[in-house]
Amino acid sequence: MKLIVITGGVLSGLGKGVASASIGHLLAQDYTLAPIKCDGYLNVDPGTMNPVEHGEVFVLDDGTEVDMDFGHYERFMKVSCSKKQSITMGRIYDEVRKKERKGDYLGKTVQLIPHVTDTIKEYVRCAGEGADITLLEIGGTVGDLENELFVEASRQLAREIGRKNTLFVHLAYVPKPGCVGEHKTKPTQQSVQLLLQRGITPDIIITRSEEPVSDSLKEKIRLFTGAQLVVSGHDLADVYDIPRNFHEQGVLDYVNEHLSLTANYDNRWQTLLEKAQNSSKTVRIGIAGKYTALEDSYASVVEALKHAAAHNNVRLEVVWVDTTNGTAQDLEGVDGVIVPGGFGARGIEGKIDIIRHCRERSVPYLGICYGMQLAVVEFARNVCGLAGAHSTEVDPKTIHPVVDILPEQLEVTEKGGTMRLGAWEATLTEGIVSELYGSQTVSERHRHRYEINPAYHDTLTEHGLVLSGMHGKLAEFIELPEHPFFVATQAHPELKSTLDTPAPLFMGLVAAASKR
Ligand code: GLN
C-alpha cells in the first residue's frame, strides 16, 4: 500500500481538497488513485446538510451524497468515486456501535483507541483496495477535537505499512498582515508543532497565501519543521493551473522519490488553458441563482462551463442573475443562460420569466434538473395554454401538475432516501442531445424528487417540445428543434464534466452562445 495523507493547519477552507486533487493529478497519468475524505462530523453523510453551510452537495454514480471535495477529486484524478471513499465520523461510530450491539467485541471495553481507530484503518484500507495509491484527506485542521482519531489512525497506518510507503503533506496558511507587510510563518510553525506532538512529521508543507512565498521563507519553514519540501501554494487565477505550480516546485519529483514511483508530468491541461486564455473571444453565460448568496452551491456548474469554454477556445465570464428581484434587463449582453438545480419556491417566477425570454428570443438555454422542470412549466403555460400549470413542489394544488412526485417515490420514506439519486441511463432519440453525446444511451447523475408528469407528455410533444431522452416513462432530456439551443435535462451532467472530457450539453451551450 502507498499512502498520501493530507492534513490542514491554521485555518480551514484554504482549498485542501483542490491541493490534494492537484497532487493526485500529477500521479494520475501513470497510476490509479483512490481518494478518501475523512470528515469529523457525526452526520452519516452530508446529504441532509444545508448547502449554504457546506457548499455544493456532490453526487456519486452510486447515489452517495458527498461534499464538493469529491468534485475536485473526480475532475483532477480521472476517477469515479464510491460511497466507501467518504468516511465521516458518523459512519465510523455507526459501525462501532452496531458491532458492539452484536457482541463482536466479545465483552471488551469498547474504546476510541483501538476500536474506533481500527475501524477507520479498516475503512481506509478497504477504500484503497485495487488502487496504486491511496490519497487520504483529513478534514478540518490538525488540533480539531473531532478529527483527532483520523490523525491518529493515519499515524498508525504509516507505522504498519512503513514510512517509505507513506507521505505526509501538510497545508497551512501563511498570512501577510497589512500592518506588517510581509509573510509570517509562525502560524505554520505552530500548526506543524501540533502535528509533531501527534507523532507525525510532514514530508511536504504547502504554504497557502495570496502571493508567492519567497524561497528564503520556504527554507526557514523547512528548517523549523523538519519537512523535506516546502511549496508555495499561492492563489492562482485558475485551479487547473495548480498542478503546474506544484510540479515546478518539485512536488512530483519528491513524491516519486519518496514513494519509489515513476510518474510522468502531463502538460495537456497547461496547453489547453493557455489556448483559452489567449483567445480574443469572451462568452458570457448567465446562471440564474444569485439569490442563494453562495456561489459555491453551483461549483460544478461553473467548472463544467470552464471545461466547455476551454474546448471551445473562448474565455468565460459567468454572470449571476438575480431571480428574486431581477428583470429580463439583467440578461442584456448575456450570450447563454443556465437555470441550475434547486429546491423550493424562492425566485421561481423569476426563473420562469428568464426561461420564457430565452425561448422567445432565441437565447441559448440549458436547464439542469429544476431548470428542466421549470422549462416544462413555462412551456405548458405559455405554449400549451395550460394556465396555472406548475410543479407540485411549489403549488401542491395546481390544476395542471406538469411536474409531480410519482407514486413510486412517495413510498420511500427514510430521510435522504426520497430522491432519485446517482447514475441513471437514458435512451436518446435523434436530435441535438444525441448528436452532442454521440451516442444513443447515456448515463448521468441525478438528485431530485419530482419528475415531468407522464400524464402531460402527449400534450407537451403535440405542441412541439421534444422529449429526446427517456428512462422508461421518465423524461430525462428535452429540446426544442426550432431554437438555436434550447436543451434541458433532469440529470446533473455538470457532475461528470472534466477538463479532459467536458460535458456534451455544456459544450453545446457554450458553442451556441459563442455564435451570438
Ligand atoms: N426540486 C426539484 C426536485 O426535487 C429539482 C431538484 C434539483 O434541481 N436538483 O425534483
Short mmCIF file of C-alpha atoms and ligand atoms in Angstrom, two decimals:
data_model
loop_
_atom_site.label_atom_id
_atom_site.label_comp_id
_atom_site.label_asym_id
_atom_site.label_seq_id
_atom_site.Cartn_x
_atom_site.Cartn_y
_atom_site.Cartn_z
CA MET A 1 0.00 0.00 0.00
CA LYS A 2 1.19 3.52 -0.90
CA LEU A 3 -0.48 6.22 1.14
CA ILE A 4 -0.53 10.01 0.88
CA VAL A 5 -2.09 11.75 3.88
CA ILE A 6 -3.08 15.41 3.62
CA THR A 7 -3.78 17.46 6.72
CA GLY A 8 -4.51 21.15 7.14
CA GLY A 9 -3.38 23.79 9.57
CA VAL A 10 -4.19 27.25 10.92
CA LEU A 11 -7.48 27.73 9.06
CA SER A 12 -9.98 25.55 7.29
CA GLY A 13 -11.35 26.50 3.90
CA LEU A 14 -7.90 27.01 2.38
CA GLY A 15 -8.52 24.66 -0.52
CA LYS A 16 -7.10 21.46 0.90
CA GLY A 17 -9.37 19.47 -1.43
CA VAL A 18 -8.00 21.17 -4.51
CA ALA A 19 -4.43 20.77 -3.25
CA SER A 20 -4.99 17.05 -2.63
CA ALA A 21 -6.58 16.69 -6.04
CA SER A 22 -3.65 18.52 -7.65
CA ILE A 23 -1.11 16.16 -6.09
CA GLY A 24 -3.30 13.29 -7.28
CA HIS A 25 -3.46 14.81 -10.74
CA LEU A 26 0.34 14.75 -11.03
CA LEU A 27 0.27 11.00 -10.40
CA ALA A 28 -2.94 10.13 -12.25
CA GLN A 29 -1.28 9.93 -15.63
CA ASP A 30 0.55 6.74 -14.66
CA TYR A 31 -1.15 5.42 -11.52
CA THR A 32 -4.65 4.69 -10.29
CA LEU A 33 -5.68 6.65 -7.24
CA ALA A 34 -8.24 6.12 -4.50
CA PRO A 35 -9.01 9.47 -2.92
CA ILE A 36 -10.63 9.26 0.51
CA LYS A 37 -12.11 12.10 2.52
CA CYS A 38 -12.37 11.85 6.30
CA ASP A 39 -14.79 14.23 7.96
CA GLY A 40 -15.15 14.61 11.70
CA TYR A 41 -18.84 15.43 11.80
CA LEU A 42 -21.43 12.97 13.05
CA ASN A 43 -23.78 13.09 10.08
CA VAL A 44 -23.61 9.72 8.39
CA ASP A 45 -23.43 11.52 5.04
CA PRO A 46 -23.64 15.18 4.00
CA GLY A 47 -26.87 14.67 2.00
CA THR A 48 -29.06 16.17 4.68
CA MET A 49 -26.71 19.07 5.40
CA ASN A 50 -27.65 22.59 4.40
CA PRO A 51 -25.71 23.51 1.23
CA VAL A 52 -25.36 27.11 2.38
CA GLU A 53 -23.34 25.79 5.30
CA HIS A 54 -21.48 23.25 3.31
CA GLY A 55 -21.17 24.25 -0.33
CA GLU A 56 -22.48 22.05 -3.07
CA VAL A 57 -23.77 18.54 -2.45
CA PHE A 58 -21.89 16.38 -4.93
CA VAL A 59 -23.45 13.08 -6.02
CA LEU A 60 -21.54 9.95 -6.98
CA ASP A 61 -22.60 7.31 -9.53
CA ASP A 62 -23.76 5.05 -6.72
CA GLY A 63 -26.03 7.80 -5.39
CA THR A 64 -23.94 8.73 -2.36
CA GLU A 65 -24.19 12.42 -1.47
CA VAL A 66 -20.78 13.81 -0.60
CA ASP A 67 -19.13 17.19 -0.22
CA MET A 68 -17.62 19.20 -3.02
CA ASP A 69 -14.09 17.89 -2.45
CA PHE A 70 -15.19 14.81 -4.36
CA GLY A 71 -15.88 17.09 -7.28
CA HIS A 72 -12.22 18.14 -7.23
CA TYR A 73 -11.05 14.53 -6.87
CA GLU A 74 -13.06 13.32 -9.83
CA ARG A 75 -12.20 16.30 -12.01
CA PHE A 76 -8.47 16.10 -11.28
CA MET A 77 -7.67 12.41 -10.90
CA LYS A 78 -9.59 10.59 -13.64
CA VAL A 79 -11.58 8.61 -11.07
CA SER A 80 -15.20 7.83 -10.35
CA CYS A 81 -15.61 7.58 -6.60
CA SER A 82 -17.93 5.45 -4.49
CA LYS A 83 -19.54 5.55 -1.09
CA LYS A 84 -16.68 3.85 0.72
CA GLN A 85 -14.38 6.78 -0.08
CA SER A 86 -16.39 9.18 2.06
CA ILE A 87 -15.63 8.37 5.68
CA THR A 88 -17.46 10.51 8.22
CA MET A 89 -17.08 10.04 11.94
CA GLY A 90 -20.85 9.46 11.94
CA ARG A 91 -20.36 6.45 9.69
CA ILE A 92 -17.48 5.10 11.80
CA TYR A 93 -19.39 5.45 15.08
CA ASP A 94 -22.41 3.84 13.46
CA GLU A 95 -20.28 0.82 12.58
CA VAL A 96 -18.62 0.57 16.00
CA ARG A 97 -21.97 0.80 17.77
CA LYS A 98 -23.50 -1.86 15.54
CA LYS A 99 -20.57 -4.18 16.22
CA GLU A 100 -20.83 -3.53 19.94
CA ARG A 101 -24.57 -4.35 19.92
CA LYS A 102 -23.91 -7.57 18.00
CA GLY A 103 -21.36 -8.56 20.60
CA ASP A 104 -18.47 -8.53 18.14
CA TYR A 105 -16.13 -7.06 20.76
CA LEU A 106 -16.55 -10.15 22.99
CA GLY A 107 -17.24 -8.24 26.19
CA LYS A 108 -14.21 -5.96 25.89
CA THR A 109 -14.41 -2.29 26.85
CA VAL A 110 -15.05 -0.50 23.56
CA GLN A 111 -12.72 2.49 23.24
CA LEU A 112 -11.75 5.26 20.86
CA ILE A 113 -8.29 3.68 20.64
CA PRO A 114 -8.08 0.93 19.42
CA HIS A 115 -11.67 0.22 18.36
CA VAL A 116 -12.55 3.43 16.59
CA THR A 117 -9.07 3.88 15.09
CA ASP A 118 -9.08 0.23 13.96
CA THR A 119 -12.38 0.79 12.21
CA ILE A 120 -11.02 3.89 10.48
CA LYS A 121 -7.97 1.95 9.30
CA GLU A 122 -10.16 -0.88 8.07
CA TYR A 123 -12.31 1.56 6.08
CA VAL A 124 -9.26 3.28 4.62
CA ARG A 125 -7.67 0.01 3.56
CA CYS A 126 -10.92 -1.19 2.07
CA ALA A 127 -11.50 2.06 0.15
CA GLY A 128 -7.93 1.97 -1.17
CA GLU A 129 -8.14 -1.61 -2.38
CA GLY A 130 -7.28 -2.08 -6.03
CA ALA A 131 -5.72 1.37 -6.44
CA ASP A 132 -1.97 2.00 -6.72
CA ILE A 133 -2.07 4.95 -4.36
CA THR A 134 -4.47 5.85 -1.56
CA LEU A 135 -4.87 9.57 -1.03
CA LEU A 136 -6.33 10.34 2.36
CA GLU A 137 -7.53 13.86 3.06
CA ILE A 138 -8.37 14.63 6.67
CA GLY A 139 -10.99 17.37 7.03
CA GLY A 140 -10.62 20.48 9.19
CA THR A 141 -7.32 21.40 10.79
CA VAL A 142 -4.91 19.47 12.98
CA GLY A 143 -5.87 20.02 16.59
CA ASP A 144 -9.62 19.90 15.96
CA LEU A 145 -11.08 17.58 18.54
CA GLU A 146 -13.38 15.94 16.02
CA ASN A 147 -10.55 14.94 13.69
CA GLU A 148 -8.06 13.62 16.26
CA LEU A 149 -8.87 9.98 15.64
CA PHE A 150 -8.36 10.29 11.91
CA VAL A 151 -4.93 11.82 12.52
CA GLU A 152 -4.07 9.06 14.99
CA ALA A 153 -5.31 6.35 12.63
CA SER A 154 -3.14 7.71 9.84
CA ARG A 155 -0.11 7.73 12.16
CA GLN A 156 -0.77 4.08 12.95
CA LEU A 157 -1.24 3.23 9.28
CA ALA A 158 2.11 4.80 8.46
CA ARG A 159 3.75 2.57 11.08
CA GLU A 160 2.04 -0.50 9.68
CA ILE A 161 2.84 -0.01 6.01
CA GLY A 162 6.18 1.69 6.57
CA ARG A 163 7.29 5.27 6.42
CA LYS A 164 8.73 4.73 2.91
CA ASN A 165 5.22 3.98 1.72
CA THR A 166 3.56 6.91 3.41
CA LEU A 167 3.83 10.55 2.50
CA PHE A 168 2.51 13.24 4.82
CA VAL A 169 1.51 16.55 3.31
CA HIS A 170 0.50 19.48 5.47
CA LEU A 171 -1.20 22.54 4.07
CA ALA A 172 -1.05 25.65 6.24
CA TYR A 173 -1.83 29.33 5.97
CA VAL A 174 0.93 31.91 5.73
CA PRO A 175 -0.62 35.32 6.32
CA LYS A 176 0.71 38.67 5.21
CA PRO A 177 -0.86 41.11 7.67
CA GLY A 178 -1.27 44.62 6.31
CA CYS A 179 0.36 46.19 9.35
CA VAL A 180 3.48 44.05 8.95
CA GLY A 181 3.66 43.96 5.17
CA GLU A 182 5.44 40.61 4.95
CA HIS A 183 4.64 36.92 5.14
CA LYS A 184 4.64 35.48 8.66
CA THR A 185 5.48 31.82 9.17
CA LYS A 186 4.68 31.49 12.87
CA PRO A 187 1.12 30.13 12.45
CA THR A 188 2.51 27.45 10.12
CA GLN A 189 5.29 26.57 12.56
CA GLN A 190 2.72 26.22 15.32
CA SER A 191 0.38 24.06 13.33
CA VAL A 192 3.30 21.77 12.44
CA GLN A 193 4.07 21.61 16.17
CA LEU A 194 0.59 20.20 16.67
CA LEU A 195 1.29 17.59 14.06
CA LEU A 196 4.67 16.69 15.59
CA GLN A 197 3.02 16.28 19.00
CA ARG A 198 0.81 13.67 17.38
CA GLY A 199 3.80 11.72 16.12
CA ILE A 200 3.68 12.90 12.52
CA THR A 201 6.49 14.73 10.71
CA PRO A 202 5.23 16.22 7.47
CA ASP A 203 7.28 15.45 4.38
CA ILE A 204 5.82 18.24 2.28
CA ILE A 205 4.44 21.54 3.51
CA ILE A 206 2.27 23.59 1.20
CA THR A 207 2.01 27.20 2.27
CA ARG A 208 -1.30 28.84 1.39
CA SER A 209 -1.07 32.54 0.75
CA GLU A 210 -2.37 35.14 -1.65
CA GLU A 211 1.07 35.92 -3.08
CA PRO A 212 4.03 33.58 -3.62
CA VAL A 213 6.11 32.87 -0.51
CA SER A 214 9.80 33.59 -1.06
CA ASP A 215 12.48 30.89 -1.26
CA SER A 216 14.15 32.14 1.90
CA LEU A 217 10.91 31.81 3.86
CA LYS A 218 10.33 28.37 2.41
CA GLU A 219 13.81 27.42 3.63
CA LYS A 220 13.04 28.86 7.06
CA ILE A 221 9.86 26.78 7.33
CA ARG A 222 11.80 23.71 6.25
CA LEU A 223 14.34 24.30 8.98
CA PHE A 224 11.76 24.82 11.72
CA THR A 225 9.52 21.91 10.83
CA GLY A 226 11.73 19.13 9.57
CA ALA A 227 9.82 18.94 6.28
CA GLN A 228 11.74 17.82 3.20
CA LEU A 229 9.98 20.09 0.73
CA VAL A 230 8.15 23.38 1.19
CA VAL A 231 5.95 24.50 -1.66
CA SER A 232 4.33 27.88 -2.18
CA GLY A 233 0.66 27.29 -2.79
CA HIS A 234 -0.26 30.86 -3.59
CA ASP A 235 -3.51 31.92 -5.26
CA LEU A 236 -3.70 31.31 -8.99
CA ALA A 237 -6.24 32.61 -11.45
CA ASP A 238 -7.30 29.10 -12.37
CA VAL A 239 -7.45 25.98 -10.18
CA TYR A 240 -6.41 23.84 -13.15
CA ASP A 241 -3.09 25.65 -13.06
CA ILE A 242 -2.25 24.40 -9.56
CA PRO A 243 -0.73 21.07 -10.66
CA ARG A 244 1.71 23.01 -12.86
CA ASN A 245 2.69 25.24 -9.94
CA PHE A 246 3.28 22.20 -7.71
CA HIS A 247 5.23 20.44 -10.40
CA GLU A 248 7.50 23.43 -10.99
CA GLN A 249 8.40 23.43 -7.30
CA GLY A 250 9.43 19.80 -7.36
CA VAL A 251 6.38 18.05 -5.89
CA LEU A 252 6.22 15.25 -8.43
CA ASP A 253 9.97 14.59 -8.27
CA TYR A 254 9.85 14.42 -4.50
CA VAL A 255 6.76 12.18 -4.37
CA ASN A 256 8.30 9.86 -6.97
CA GLU A 257 11.48 9.58 -4.94
CA HIS A 258 9.83 9.18 -1.55
CA LEU A 259 7.27 6.58 -2.60
CA SER A 260 9.52 4.91 -5.22
CA LEU A 261 7.24 5.79 -8.11
CA THR A 262 7.97 6.82 -11.69
CA ALA A 263 5.06 9.11 -12.61
CA ASN A 264 5.47 11.49 -15.54
CA TYR A 265 4.21 15.01 -15.76
CA ASP A 266 1.38 15.56 -18.22
CA ASN A 267 1.18 19.11 -19.57
CA ARG A 268 -2.07 18.72 -21.51
CA TRP A 269 -4.02 20.98 -19.16
CA GLN A 270 -1.41 23.66 -19.42
CA THR A 271 -1.68 23.72 -23.21
CA LEU A 272 -5.48 23.78 -23.11
CA LEU A 273 -5.61 26.60 -20.59
CA GLU A 274 -3.08 28.71 -22.41
CA LYS A 275 -5.05 28.42 -25.62
CA ALA A 276 -8.29 29.55 -23.95
CA GLN A 277 -6.56 32.35 -22.04
CA ASN A 278 -5.11 33.74 -25.25
CA SER A 279 -8.45 33.68 -27.01
CA SER A 280 -9.85 37.04 -28.01
CA LYS A 281 -13.45 35.91 -27.68
CA THR A 282 -15.37 36.07 -24.41
CA VAL A 283 -18.66 34.26 -23.84
CA ARG A 284 -20.97 35.50 -21.10
CA ILE A 285 -23.15 32.86 -19.50
CA GLY A 286 -25.84 33.84 -17.04
CA ILE A 287 -26.59 31.49 -14.17
CA ALA A 288 -29.98 32.15 -12.62
CA GLY A 289 -29.26 31.58 -8.97
CA LYS A 290 -27.82 34.69 -7.41
CA TYR A 291 -30.31 34.67 -4.54
CA THR A 292 -28.63 31.65 -2.98
CA ALA A 293 -25.89 34.08 -1.90
CA LEU A 294 -23.48 31.23 -2.11
CA GLU A 295 -21.97 30.60 -5.48
CA ASP A 296 -20.28 27.50 -4.09
CA SER A 297 -23.62 25.72 -4.36
CA TYR A 298 -23.10 25.70 -8.11
CA ALA A 299 -19.40 24.90 -8.12
CA SER A 300 -19.71 22.02 -10.57
CA VAL A 301 -21.86 24.04 -12.96
CA VAL A 302 -19.19 26.72 -13.10
CA GLU A 303 -16.45 24.12 -13.55
CA ALA A 304 -18.37 22.43 -16.36
CA LEU A 305 -18.70 25.82 -18.08
CA LYS A 306 -14.95 26.38 -17.73
CA HIS A 307 -14.27 22.99 -19.32
CA ALA A 308 -16.59 23.71 -22.23
CA ALA A 309 -15.12 27.19 -22.70
CA ALA A 310 -11.57 25.82 -22.82
CA HIS A 311 -12.54 23.31 -25.50
CA ASN A 312 -14.39 25.97 -27.49
CA ASN A 313 -11.32 28.24 -27.30
CA VAL A 314 -13.22 31.07 -25.65
CA ARG A 315 -12.89 32.94 -22.42
CA LEU A 316 -15.73 32.52 -19.98
CA GLU A 317 -17.50 35.18 -17.99
CA VAL A 318 -20.13 33.96 -15.54
CA VAL A 319 -22.92 36.40 -14.76
CA TRP A 320 -25.02 35.70 -11.67
CA VAL A 321 -28.58 36.57 -12.50
CA ASP A 322 -30.87 37.64 -9.68
CA THR A 323 -34.18 35.78 -9.86
CA THR A 324 -35.92 37.30 -6.85
CA ASN A 325 -35.86 41.00 -7.77
CA GLY A 326 -34.26 40.77 -11.18
CA THR A 327 -35.75 41.64 -14.55
CA ALA A 328 -35.10 40.49 -18.09
CA GLN A 329 -32.79 43.51 -18.44
CA ASP A 330 -30.28 41.65 -16.30
CA LEU A 331 -29.90 39.34 -19.28
CA GLU A 332 -28.66 42.07 -21.58
CA GLY A 333 -25.34 41.13 -23.11
CA VAL A 334 -25.66 37.55 -21.88
CA ASP A 335 -24.92 35.00 -24.62
CA GLY A 336 -26.46 31.98 -22.95
CA VAL A 337 -28.36 31.07 -19.81
CA ILE A 338 -28.40 28.23 -17.32
CA VAL A 339 -31.14 27.61 -14.80
CA PRO A 340 -29.38 25.16 -12.47
CA GLY A 341 -30.74 22.71 -9.92
CA GLY A 342 -32.59 23.97 -6.91
CA PHE A 343 -35.29 23.32 -4.36
CA GLY A 344 -38.31 25.19 -3.07
CA ALA A 345 -40.33 28.18 -4.20
CA ARG A 346 -37.87 31.03 -3.92
CA GLY A 347 -37.25 33.03 -7.09
CA ILE A 348 -39.30 30.57 -9.16
CA GLU A 349 -41.43 33.00 -11.17
CA GLY A 350 -38.26 34.97 -11.98
CA LYS A 351 -36.66 31.82 -13.34
CA ILE A 352 -39.74 31.02 -15.39
CA ASP A 353 -39.61 34.56 -16.88
CA ILE A 354 -35.97 34.07 -17.77
CA ILE A 355 -36.75 30.77 -19.48
CA ARG A 356 -39.57 32.40 -21.46
CA HIS A 357 -37.22 35.15 -22.53
CA CYS A 358 -34.67 32.58 -23.75
CA ARG A 359 -37.28 30.55 -25.59
CA GLU A 360 -38.92 33.51 -27.31
CA ARG A 361 -35.77 35.48 -28.12
CA SER A 362 -33.66 32.51 -29.25
CA VAL A 363 -31.14 32.87 -26.41
CA PRO A 364 -29.23 29.60 -25.90
CA TYR A 365 -30.64 27.88 -22.83
CA LEU A 366 -29.53 24.91 -20.74
CA GLY A 367 -31.86 23.74 -17.98
CA ILE A 368 -30.49 21.48 -15.30
CA CYS A 369 -32.87 19.46 -13.14
CA TYR A 370 -35.08 22.22 -11.70
CA GLY A 371 -34.14 24.14 -14.83
CA MET A 372 -35.77 21.39 -16.91
CA GLN A 373 -38.84 21.18 -14.69
CA LEU A 374 -39.37 24.94 -14.89
CA ALA A 375 -38.82 24.93 -18.65
CA VAL A 376 -41.69 22.44 -18.84
CA VAL A 377 -43.85 24.62 -16.58
CA GLU A 378 -43.13 27.63 -18.80
CA PHE A 379 -43.85 25.67 -21.97
CA ALA A 380 -47.07 24.23 -20.55
CA ARG A 381 -48.34 27.66 -19.53
CA ASN A 382 -47.29 29.76 -22.49
CA VAL A 383 -47.24 27.34 -25.41
CA CYS A 384 -49.73 24.62 -24.47
CA GLY A 385 -52.09 27.17 -22.93
CA LEU A 386 -52.33 25.33 -19.62
CA ALA A 387 -52.86 28.36 -17.38
CA GLY A 388 -51.79 27.77 -13.80
CA ALA A 389 -49.56 24.83 -14.70
CA HIS A 390 -46.90 24.26 -12.08
CA SER A 391 -44.76 21.84 -10.17
CA THR A 392 -46.48 20.44 -7.09
CA GLU A 393 -43.26 21.25 -5.24
CA VAL A 394 -44.25 24.93 -5.44
CA ASP A 395 -48.02 24.72 -5.84
CA PRO A 396 -49.39 21.46 -4.43
CA LYS A 397 -52.92 22.36 -5.58
CA THR A 398 -52.13 23.35 -9.18
CA ILE A 399 -54.80 22.32 -11.69
CA HIS A 400 -52.06 21.22 -14.11
CA PRO A 401 -49.36 19.36 -12.16
CA VAL A 402 -46.96 19.08 -15.10
CA VAL A 403 -44.16 18.34 -12.64
CA ASP A 404 -45.08 16.00 -9.84
CA ILE A 405 -43.86 13.33 -7.46
CA LEU A 406 -44.61 9.94 -8.92
CA PRO A 407 -46.36 7.40 -6.65
CA GLU A 408 -43.28 5.13 -6.51
CA GLN A 409 -41.25 7.90 -4.90
CA LEU A 410 -43.85 8.63 -2.24
CA GLU A 411 -43.36 5.13 -0.88
CA VAL A 412 -39.74 5.81 0.07
CA THR A 413 -39.85 7.49 3.42
CA GLU A 414 -36.47 7.25 5.10
CA LYS A 415 -34.80 10.64 5.33
CA GLY A 416 -32.43 11.28 2.46
CA GLY A 417 -33.99 8.31 0.69
CA THR A 418 -36.82 10.02 -1.12
CA MET A 419 -34.76 11.20 -4.03
CA ARG A 420 -33.81 9.70 -7.35
CA LEU A 421 -30.07 9.66 -6.78
CA GLY A 422 -26.97 8.66 -8.68
CA ALA A 423 -26.41 7.31 -12.18
CA TRP A 424 -29.43 6.56 -14.38
CA GLU A 425 -29.36 5.59 -18.02
CA ALA A 426 -31.37 7.32 -20.67
CA THR A 427 -32.15 6.27 -24.21
CA LEU A 428 -31.89 9.11 -26.68
CA THR A 429 -33.85 9.75 -29.84
CA GLU A 430 -32.22 11.56 -32.74
CA GLY A 431 -31.73 15.27 -32.15
CA ILE A 432 -29.44 17.87 -30.61
CA VAL A 433 -28.81 15.89 -27.42
CA SER A 434 -27.91 12.62 -29.11
CA GLU A 435 -25.70 14.46 -31.57
CA LEU A 436 -23.82 16.16 -28.74
CA TYR A 437 -23.34 12.92 -26.84
CA GLY A 438 -22.57 10.98 -29.99
CA SER A 439 -24.38 8.02 -28.50
CA GLN A 440 -27.84 6.58 -28.04
CA THR A 441 -27.58 5.60 -24.40
CA VAL A 442 -26.08 7.88 -21.81
CA SER A 443 -25.69 7.76 -18.07
CA GLU A 444 -25.81 10.87 -15.92
CA ARG A 445 -26.19 11.52 -12.21
CA HIS A 446 -29.41 12.58 -10.55
CA ARG A 447 -30.58 14.27 -7.37
CA HIS A 448 -34.24 15.17 -7.32
CA ARG A 449 -37.70 14.13 -6.17
CA TYR A 450 -40.02 15.46 -8.84
CA GLU A 451 -40.48 14.29 -12.44
CA ILE A 452 -42.15 15.59 -15.58
CA ASN A 453 -45.64 14.15 -15.13
CA PRO A 454 -46.14 11.39 -17.75
CA ALA A 455 -49.82 12.33 -17.96
CA TYR A 456 -48.74 15.51 -19.80
CA HIS A 457 -46.12 14.03 -22.14
CA ASP A 458 -48.54 13.88 -25.08
CA THR A 459 -49.75 17.47 -24.67
CA LEU A 460 -46.18 18.74 -24.44
CA THR A 461 -44.99 16.83 -27.50
CA GLU A 462 -48.05 17.79 -29.54
CA HIS A 463 -47.06 21.41 -29.02
CA GLY A 464 -43.52 20.89 -30.22
CA LEU A 465 -41.45 20.01 -27.15
CA VAL A 466 -39.28 17.00 -27.93
CA LEU A 467 -38.70 14.51 -25.14
CA SER A 468 -35.37 13.46 -26.55
CA GLY A 469 -34.16 11.16 -23.78
CA MET A 470 -36.19 8.72 -21.72
CA HIS A 471 -35.70 6.25 -18.92
CA GLY A 472 -38.84 4.16 -19.25
CA LYS A 473 -41.64 6.62 -18.73
CA LEU A 474 -39.36 9.20 -17.10
CA ALA A 475 -38.34 12.15 -19.25
CA GLU A 476 -34.58 12.70 -18.94
CA PHE A 477 -33.86 15.21 -21.73
CA ILE A 478 -35.97 17.74 -23.61
CA GLU A 479 -35.18 20.00 -26.54
CA LEU A 480 -36.79 22.50 -28.92
CA PRO A 481 -35.78 21.73 -32.52
CA GLU A 482 -36.53 25.18 -33.97
CA HIS A 483 -34.42 27.02 -31.38
CA PRO A 484 -30.64 27.65 -31.76
CA PHE A 485 -30.13 25.80 -28.47
CA PHE A 486 -32.86 25.04 -26.00
CA VAL A 487 -32.00 21.87 -24.11
CA ALA A 488 -32.69 20.67 -20.60
CA THR A 489 -32.12 17.56 -18.57
CA GLN A 490 -33.46 16.05 -15.40
CA ALA A 491 -29.88 14.96 -14.60
CA HIS A 492 -26.81 16.87 -13.45
CA PRO A 493 -24.32 16.45 -16.29
CA GLU A 494 -22.03 19.01 -14.63
CA LEU A 495 -21.08 16.36 -12.07
CA LYS A 496 -19.22 14.26 -14.61
CA SER A 497 -17.63 17.05 -16.59
CA THR A 498 -13.84 17.32 -16.54
CA LEU A 499 -11.29 19.44 -18.33
CA ASP A 500 -10.31 16.31 -20.27
CA THR A 501 -13.87 15.29 -21.13
CA PRO A 502 -16.26 18.24 -20.93
CA ALA A 503 -19.97 17.55 -20.54
CA PRO A 504 -21.60 17.44 -24.01
CA LEU A 505 -24.57 19.67 -23.10
CA PHE A 506 -22.27 22.36 -21.73
CA MET A 507 -20.24 22.11 -24.94
CA GLY A 508 -23.47 22.64 -26.86
CA LEU A 509 -24.49 25.64 -24.80
CA VAL A 510 -21.11 27.37 -25.00
CA ALA A 511 -20.79 26.66 -28.73
CA ALA A 512 -24.25 28.11 -29.39
CA ALA A 513 -23.55 31.08 -27.12
CA SER A 514 -20.26 31.86 -28.84
CA LYS A 515 -22.05 32.12 -32.20
CA ARG A 516 -24.05 35.11 -30.97
N1 GLN B 1 -36.52 20.50 -6.62
C1 GLN B 1 -36.54 19.63 -7.74
C2 GLN B 1 -36.81 18.20 -7.35
O1 GLN B 1 -36.67 17.83 -6.23
C3 GLN B 1 -35.25 19.71 -8.51
C4 GLN B 1 -34.06 19.25 -7.74
C5 GLN B 1 -32.79 19.66 -8.38
O2 GLN B 1 -32.76 20.58 -9.17
N2 GLN B 1 -31.69 19.01 -8.00
O3 GLN B 1 -37.17 17.39 -8.18
#
